PDB file of C-alpha atoms in Angstrom:
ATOM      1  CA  UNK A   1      37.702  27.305  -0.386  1.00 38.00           C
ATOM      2  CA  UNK A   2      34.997  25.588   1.779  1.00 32.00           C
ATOM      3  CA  UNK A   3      32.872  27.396   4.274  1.00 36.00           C
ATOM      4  CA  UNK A   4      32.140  26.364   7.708  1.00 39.00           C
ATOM      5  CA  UNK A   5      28.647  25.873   6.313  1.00 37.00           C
ATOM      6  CA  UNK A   6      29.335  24.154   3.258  1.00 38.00           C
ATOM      7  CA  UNK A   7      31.568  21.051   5.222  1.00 37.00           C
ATOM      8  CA  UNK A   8      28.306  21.058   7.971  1.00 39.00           C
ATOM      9  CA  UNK A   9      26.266  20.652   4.549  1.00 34.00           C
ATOM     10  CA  UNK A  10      28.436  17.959   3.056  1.00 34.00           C
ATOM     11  CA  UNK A  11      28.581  16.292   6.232  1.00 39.00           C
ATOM     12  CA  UNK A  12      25.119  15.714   6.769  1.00 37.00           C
ATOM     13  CA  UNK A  13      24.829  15.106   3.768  1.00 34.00           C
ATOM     14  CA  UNK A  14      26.311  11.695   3.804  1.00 35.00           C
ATOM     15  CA  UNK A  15      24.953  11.050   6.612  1.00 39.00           C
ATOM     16  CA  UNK A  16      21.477  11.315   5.738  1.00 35.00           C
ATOM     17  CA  UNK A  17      22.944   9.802   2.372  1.00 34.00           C
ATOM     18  CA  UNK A  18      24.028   6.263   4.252  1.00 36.00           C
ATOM     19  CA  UNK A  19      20.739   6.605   6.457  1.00 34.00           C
ATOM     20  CA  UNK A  20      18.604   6.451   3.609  1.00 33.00           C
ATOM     21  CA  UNK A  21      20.758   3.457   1.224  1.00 33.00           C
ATOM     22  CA  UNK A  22      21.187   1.333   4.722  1.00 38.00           C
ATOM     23  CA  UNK A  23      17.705   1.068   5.017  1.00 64.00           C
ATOM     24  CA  UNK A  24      15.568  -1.785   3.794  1.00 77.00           C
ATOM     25  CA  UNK A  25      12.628  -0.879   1.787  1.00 80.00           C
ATOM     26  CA  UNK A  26       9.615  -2.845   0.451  1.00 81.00           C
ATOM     27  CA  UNK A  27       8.011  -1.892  -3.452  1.00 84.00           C
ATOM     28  CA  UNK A  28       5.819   0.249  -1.129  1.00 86.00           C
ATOM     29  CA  UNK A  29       7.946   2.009   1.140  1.00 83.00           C
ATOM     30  CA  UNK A  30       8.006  -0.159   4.165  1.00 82.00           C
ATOM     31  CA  UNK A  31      10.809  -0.901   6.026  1.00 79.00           C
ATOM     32  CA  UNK A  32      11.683  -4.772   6.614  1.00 74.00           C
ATOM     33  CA  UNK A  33      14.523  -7.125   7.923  1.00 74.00           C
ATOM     34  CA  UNK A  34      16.459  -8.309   5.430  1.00 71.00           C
ATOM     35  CA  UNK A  35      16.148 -11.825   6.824  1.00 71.00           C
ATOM     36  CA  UNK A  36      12.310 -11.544   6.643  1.00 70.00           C
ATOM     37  CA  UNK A  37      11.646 -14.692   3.950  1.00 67.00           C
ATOM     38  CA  UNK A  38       8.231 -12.804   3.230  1.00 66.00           C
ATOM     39  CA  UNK A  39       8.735  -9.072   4.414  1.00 77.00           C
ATOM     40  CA  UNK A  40       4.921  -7.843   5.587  1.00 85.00           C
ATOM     41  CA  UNK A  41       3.738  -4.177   6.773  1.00 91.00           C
ATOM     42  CA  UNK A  42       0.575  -2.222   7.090  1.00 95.00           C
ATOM     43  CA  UNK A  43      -0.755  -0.226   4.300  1.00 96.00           C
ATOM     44  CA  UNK A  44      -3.722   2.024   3.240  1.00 97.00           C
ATOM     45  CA  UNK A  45      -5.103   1.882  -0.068  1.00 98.00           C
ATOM     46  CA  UNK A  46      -6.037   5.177  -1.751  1.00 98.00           C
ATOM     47  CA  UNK A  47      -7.892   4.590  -5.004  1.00 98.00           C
ATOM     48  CA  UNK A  48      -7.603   6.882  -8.249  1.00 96.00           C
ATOM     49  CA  UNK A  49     -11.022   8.896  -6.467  1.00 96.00           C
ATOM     50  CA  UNK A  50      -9.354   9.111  -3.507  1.00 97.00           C
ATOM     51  CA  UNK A  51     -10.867   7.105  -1.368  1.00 98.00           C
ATOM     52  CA  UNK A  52      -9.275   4.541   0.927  1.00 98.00           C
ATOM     53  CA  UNK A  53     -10.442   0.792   0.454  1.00 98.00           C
ATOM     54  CA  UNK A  54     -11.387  -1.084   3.439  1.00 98.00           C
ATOM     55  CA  UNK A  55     -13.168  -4.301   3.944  1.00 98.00           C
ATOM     56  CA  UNK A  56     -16.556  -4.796   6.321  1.00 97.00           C
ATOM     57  CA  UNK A  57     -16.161  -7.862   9.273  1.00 97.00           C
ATOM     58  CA  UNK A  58     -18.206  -9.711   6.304  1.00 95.00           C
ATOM     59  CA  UNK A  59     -15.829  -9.528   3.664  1.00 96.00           C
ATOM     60  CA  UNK A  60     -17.325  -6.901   1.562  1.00 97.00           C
ATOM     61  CA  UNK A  61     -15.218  -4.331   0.186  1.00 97.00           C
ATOM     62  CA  UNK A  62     -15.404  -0.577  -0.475  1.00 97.00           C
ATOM     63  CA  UNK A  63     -13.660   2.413  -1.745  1.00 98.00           C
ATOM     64  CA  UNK A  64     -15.475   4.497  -0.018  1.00 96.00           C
ATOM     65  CA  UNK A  65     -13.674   6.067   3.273  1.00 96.00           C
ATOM     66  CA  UNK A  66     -12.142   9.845   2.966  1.00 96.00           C
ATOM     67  CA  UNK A  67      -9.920   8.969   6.160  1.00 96.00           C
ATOM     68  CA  UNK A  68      -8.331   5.978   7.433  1.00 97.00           C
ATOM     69  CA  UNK A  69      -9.985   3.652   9.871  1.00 96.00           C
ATOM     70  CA  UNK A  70      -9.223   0.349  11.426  1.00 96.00           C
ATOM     71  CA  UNK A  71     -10.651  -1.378   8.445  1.00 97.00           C
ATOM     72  CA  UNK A  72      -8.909   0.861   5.668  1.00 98.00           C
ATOM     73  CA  UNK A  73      -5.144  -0.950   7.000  1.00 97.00           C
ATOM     74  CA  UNK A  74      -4.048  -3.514   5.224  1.00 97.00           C
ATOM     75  CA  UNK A  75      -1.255  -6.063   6.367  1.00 96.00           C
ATOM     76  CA  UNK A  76       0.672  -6.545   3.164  1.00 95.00           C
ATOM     77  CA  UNK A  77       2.638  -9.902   2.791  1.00 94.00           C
ATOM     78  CA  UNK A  78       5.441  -9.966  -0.119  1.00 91.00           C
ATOM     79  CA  UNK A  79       5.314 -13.335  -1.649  1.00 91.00           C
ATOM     80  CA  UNK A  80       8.130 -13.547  -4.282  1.00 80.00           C
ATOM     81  CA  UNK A  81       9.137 -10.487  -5.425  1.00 79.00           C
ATOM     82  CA  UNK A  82       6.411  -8.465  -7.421  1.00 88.00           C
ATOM     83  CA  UNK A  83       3.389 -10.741  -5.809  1.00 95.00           C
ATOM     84  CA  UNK A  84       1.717  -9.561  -2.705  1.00 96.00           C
ATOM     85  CA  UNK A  85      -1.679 -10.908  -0.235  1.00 97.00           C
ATOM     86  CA  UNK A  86      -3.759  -8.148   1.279  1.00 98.00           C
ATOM     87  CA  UNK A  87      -5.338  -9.400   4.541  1.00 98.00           C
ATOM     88  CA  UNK A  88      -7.927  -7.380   6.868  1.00 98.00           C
ATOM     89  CA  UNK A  89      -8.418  -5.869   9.886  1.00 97.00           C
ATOM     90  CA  UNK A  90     -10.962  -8.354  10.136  1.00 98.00           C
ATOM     91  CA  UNK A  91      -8.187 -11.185   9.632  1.00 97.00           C
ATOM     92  CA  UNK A  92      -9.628 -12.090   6.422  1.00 98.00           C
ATOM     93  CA  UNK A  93      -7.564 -12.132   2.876  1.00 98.00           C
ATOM     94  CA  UNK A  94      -8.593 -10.421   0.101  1.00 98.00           C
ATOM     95  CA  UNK A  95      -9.327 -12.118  -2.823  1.00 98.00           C
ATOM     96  CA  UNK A  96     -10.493 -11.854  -6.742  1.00 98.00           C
ATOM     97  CA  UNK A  97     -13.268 -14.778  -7.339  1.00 97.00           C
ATOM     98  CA  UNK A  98     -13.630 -15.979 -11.104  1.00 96.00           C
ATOM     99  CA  UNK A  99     -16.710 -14.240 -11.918  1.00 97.00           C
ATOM    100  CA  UNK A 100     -14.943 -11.299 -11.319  1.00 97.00           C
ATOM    101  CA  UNK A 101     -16.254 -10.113  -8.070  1.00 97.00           C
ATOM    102  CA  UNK A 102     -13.635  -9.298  -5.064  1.00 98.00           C
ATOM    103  CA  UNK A 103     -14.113  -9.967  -1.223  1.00 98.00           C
ATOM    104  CA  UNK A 104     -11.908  -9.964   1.849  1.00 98.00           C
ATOM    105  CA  UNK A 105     -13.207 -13.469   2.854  1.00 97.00           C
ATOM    106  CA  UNK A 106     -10.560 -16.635   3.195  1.00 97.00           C
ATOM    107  CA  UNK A 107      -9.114 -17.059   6.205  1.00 97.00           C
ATOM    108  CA  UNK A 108      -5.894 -18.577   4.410  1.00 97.00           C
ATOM    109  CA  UNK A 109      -4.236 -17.419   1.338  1.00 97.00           C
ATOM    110  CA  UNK A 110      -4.079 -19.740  -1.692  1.00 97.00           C
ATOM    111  CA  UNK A 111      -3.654 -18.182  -5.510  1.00 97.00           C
ATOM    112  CA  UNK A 112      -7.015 -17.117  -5.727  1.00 97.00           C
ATOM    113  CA  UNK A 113      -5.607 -14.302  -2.989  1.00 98.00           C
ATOM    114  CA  UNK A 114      -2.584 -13.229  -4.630  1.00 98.00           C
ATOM    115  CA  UNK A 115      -1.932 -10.479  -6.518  1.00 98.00           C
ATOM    116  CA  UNK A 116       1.005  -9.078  -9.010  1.00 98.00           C
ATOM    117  CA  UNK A 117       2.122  -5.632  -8.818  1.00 97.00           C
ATOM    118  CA  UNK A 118       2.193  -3.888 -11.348  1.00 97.00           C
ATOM    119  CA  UNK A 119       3.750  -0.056 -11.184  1.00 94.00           C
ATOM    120  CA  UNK A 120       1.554   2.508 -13.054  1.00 94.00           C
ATOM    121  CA  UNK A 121       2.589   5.793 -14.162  1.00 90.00           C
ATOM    122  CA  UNK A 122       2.768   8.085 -11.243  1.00 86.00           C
ATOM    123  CA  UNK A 123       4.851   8.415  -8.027  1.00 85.00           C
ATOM    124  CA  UNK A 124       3.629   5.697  -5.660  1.00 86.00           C
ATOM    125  CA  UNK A 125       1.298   4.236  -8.175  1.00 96.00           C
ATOM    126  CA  UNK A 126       0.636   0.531  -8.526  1.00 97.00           C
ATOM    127  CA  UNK A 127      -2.225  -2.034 -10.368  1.00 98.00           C
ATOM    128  CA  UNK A 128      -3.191  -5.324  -8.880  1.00 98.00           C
ATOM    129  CA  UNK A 129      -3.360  -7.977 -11.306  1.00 98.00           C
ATOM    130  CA  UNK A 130      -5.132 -11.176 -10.110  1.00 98.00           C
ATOM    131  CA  UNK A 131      -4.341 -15.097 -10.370  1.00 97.00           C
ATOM    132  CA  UNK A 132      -7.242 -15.163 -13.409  1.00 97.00           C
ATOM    133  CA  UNK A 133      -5.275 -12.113 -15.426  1.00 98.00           C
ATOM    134  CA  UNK A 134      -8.027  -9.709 -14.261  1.00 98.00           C
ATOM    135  CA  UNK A 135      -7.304  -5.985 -12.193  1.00 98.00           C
ATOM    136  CA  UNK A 136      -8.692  -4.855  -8.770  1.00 98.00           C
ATOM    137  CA  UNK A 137     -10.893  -1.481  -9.768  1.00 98.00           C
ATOM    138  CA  UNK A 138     -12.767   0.588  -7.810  1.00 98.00           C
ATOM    139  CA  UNK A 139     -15.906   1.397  -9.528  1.00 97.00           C
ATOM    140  CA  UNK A 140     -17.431   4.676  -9.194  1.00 94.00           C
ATOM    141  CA  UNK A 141     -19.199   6.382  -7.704  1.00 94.00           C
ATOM    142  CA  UNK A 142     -20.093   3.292  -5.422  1.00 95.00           C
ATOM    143  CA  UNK A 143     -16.427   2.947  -4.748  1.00 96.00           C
ATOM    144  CA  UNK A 144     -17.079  -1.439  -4.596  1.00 97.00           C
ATOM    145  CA  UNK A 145     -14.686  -3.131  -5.498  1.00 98.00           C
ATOM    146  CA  UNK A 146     -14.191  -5.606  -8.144  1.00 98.00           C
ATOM    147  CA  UNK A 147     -11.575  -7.823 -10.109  1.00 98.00           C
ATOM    148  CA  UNK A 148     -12.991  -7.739 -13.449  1.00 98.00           C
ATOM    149  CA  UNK A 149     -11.035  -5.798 -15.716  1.00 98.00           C
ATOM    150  CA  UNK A 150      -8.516  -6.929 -18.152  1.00 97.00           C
ATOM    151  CA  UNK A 151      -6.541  -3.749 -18.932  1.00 97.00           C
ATOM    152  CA  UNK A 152      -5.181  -1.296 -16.063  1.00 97.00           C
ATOM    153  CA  UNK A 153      -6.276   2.119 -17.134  1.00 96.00           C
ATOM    154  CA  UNK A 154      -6.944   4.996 -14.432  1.00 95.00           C
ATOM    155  CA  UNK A 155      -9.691   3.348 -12.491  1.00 96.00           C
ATOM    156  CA  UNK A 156      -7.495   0.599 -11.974  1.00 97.00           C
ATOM    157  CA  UNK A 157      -4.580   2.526 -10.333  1.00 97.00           C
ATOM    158  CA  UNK A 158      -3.783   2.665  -6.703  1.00 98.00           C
ATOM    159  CA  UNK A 159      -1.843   4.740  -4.241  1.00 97.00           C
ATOM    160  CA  UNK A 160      -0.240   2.660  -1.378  1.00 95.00           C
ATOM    161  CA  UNK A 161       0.520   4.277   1.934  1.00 94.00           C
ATOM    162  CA  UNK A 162       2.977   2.846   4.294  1.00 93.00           C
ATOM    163  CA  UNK A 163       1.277   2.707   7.811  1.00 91.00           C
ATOM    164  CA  UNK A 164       4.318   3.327  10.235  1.00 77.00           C
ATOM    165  CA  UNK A 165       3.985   2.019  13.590  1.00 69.00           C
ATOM    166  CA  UNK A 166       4.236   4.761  16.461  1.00 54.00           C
ATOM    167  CA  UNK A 167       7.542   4.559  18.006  1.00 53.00           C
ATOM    168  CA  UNK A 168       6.696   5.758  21.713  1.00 55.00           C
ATOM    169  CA  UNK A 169       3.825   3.774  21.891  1.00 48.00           C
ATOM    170  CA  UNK A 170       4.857   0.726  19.788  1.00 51.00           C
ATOM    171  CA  UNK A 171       1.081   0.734  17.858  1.00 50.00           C
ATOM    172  CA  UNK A 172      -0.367   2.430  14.741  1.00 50.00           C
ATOM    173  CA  UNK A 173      -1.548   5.148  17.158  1.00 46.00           C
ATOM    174  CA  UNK A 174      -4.906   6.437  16.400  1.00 45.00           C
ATOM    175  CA  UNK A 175      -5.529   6.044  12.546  1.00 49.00           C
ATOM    176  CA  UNK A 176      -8.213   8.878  12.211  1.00 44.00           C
ATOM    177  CA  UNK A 177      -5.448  11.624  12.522  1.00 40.00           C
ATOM    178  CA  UNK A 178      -4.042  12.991   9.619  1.00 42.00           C
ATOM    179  CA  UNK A 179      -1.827  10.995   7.470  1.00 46.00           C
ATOM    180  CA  UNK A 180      -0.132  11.894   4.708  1.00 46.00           C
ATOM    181  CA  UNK A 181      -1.401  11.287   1.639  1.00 46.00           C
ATOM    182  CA  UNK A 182       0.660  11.316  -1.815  1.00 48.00           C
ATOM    183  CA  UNK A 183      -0.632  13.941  -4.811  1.00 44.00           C
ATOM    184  CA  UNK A 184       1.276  13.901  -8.125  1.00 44.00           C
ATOM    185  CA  UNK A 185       4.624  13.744  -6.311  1.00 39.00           C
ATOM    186  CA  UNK A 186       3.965  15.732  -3.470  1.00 42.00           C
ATOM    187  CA  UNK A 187       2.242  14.826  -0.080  1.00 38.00           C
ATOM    188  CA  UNK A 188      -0.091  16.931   1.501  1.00 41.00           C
ATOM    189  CA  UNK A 189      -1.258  16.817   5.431  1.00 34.00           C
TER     190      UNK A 189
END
C-alpha cells in the first residue's frame, strides 16, 4: 500500500531522475549543447596541495592561490573526446614546451597546447598528459608548474571545478566568494 508520501517521493524522483540524464555533461561536469562541435566551459584547477593554478598576464604559471581569482579560471575547450586546451584569463593557451617547462603563452592553440585526460583515482580527479608524453605537475612547495614528468603519481593529479555562470546576472559573479571545492567525495563550502 503506498503512502501519500511515498508516491510524492517516487514522483520527484523521476523527475529529478530525467533532469539529471537530459542534461549534457562534459568529462568535467560542465554543461554543453549537444551541437557544440568543441563543447568549452570555465574551470578552476585545484592541485593535489590544494591550491588553484592560475597563470600571470606574462604567461607564467602557479599553483599557488588558496581562493579563486580572475586568473585561477580556465576556459576549457574539448578537442576530440579525451583531449582538452586550457586558455587564460589573460587570453593566452597553456602549453607544455619540450624541455619540460609549462607557460600560458600562445595566443593560438597548436599540439604543443593540447593535453589528454587522463582520470586518476579519486572523485573528480584527472592527469594532463602532454603532446611530448610528459604530465602537468605542480611542484611543491613553490606550487610552479611544469610538464616534465613521465608517470602520473599524486603530484600529478588534479581536481577540476566547473565554474557555473550566474544565472541572474548572466557572469561568473564575483569569483572570490566561496566555491565549492571537492574532498574525497564530498564538497565542502
Amino acid at each position: 500500500m503506498r503512502t501519500r508520501l511515498g508516491t510524492h517521493f517516487l514522483s520527484t524522483f523521476w523527475k529529478t531522475r530525467n533532469f539529471l540524464f537530459s542534461e549534457n555533461l562534459c568529462l568535467f561536469g560542465c554543461k554543453y549543447n549537444r551541437n557544440e562541435a568543441h563543447p568549452s566551459c570555465k574551470v578552476a584547477i585545484r592541485s593535489h596541495h590544494g591550491k588553484y593554478v592560475g597563470a600571470e598576464p606574462y604567461g607564467s604559471l602557479g599553483a599557488n592561490k588558496s581562493e579563486i581569482g580572475d586568473w585561477e579560471v580556465w576556459n576549457v575547450t574539448f578537442v576530440g573526446k579525451e583531449k582538452v586546451t586550457f586558455k587564460s584569463a589573460h587570453q593566452k593557451y597553456l602549453r607544455a614546451e619540450l624541455d619540460g617547462k609549462a607557460a600560458a603563452n600562445r595566443i593560438t592553440a597548436g599540439n604543443c597546447e593540447k593535453f589528454s585526460v587522463k582520470i586518476a583515482p579519486g572523485k573528480g580527479k584527472f592527469s594532463f598528459k602532454s603532446y611530448h608524453g610528459t604530465y602537468l605537475v605542480a611542484e611543491w612547495p613553490s606550487g610552479k608548474m611544469n610538464a616534465n614528468r613521465r608517470v602520473a603519481d599524486l603530484w600529478e593529479t588534479f581536481s577540476v571545478i566547473p565554474i557555473q555562470p550566474d544565472p541572474i546576472a548572466n557572469t561568473e559573479g564575483n569569483l572570490k566568494k566561496k566555491i565549492p571545492t571537492p574532498i574525497g567525495s564530498d564538497f565542502i563550502y
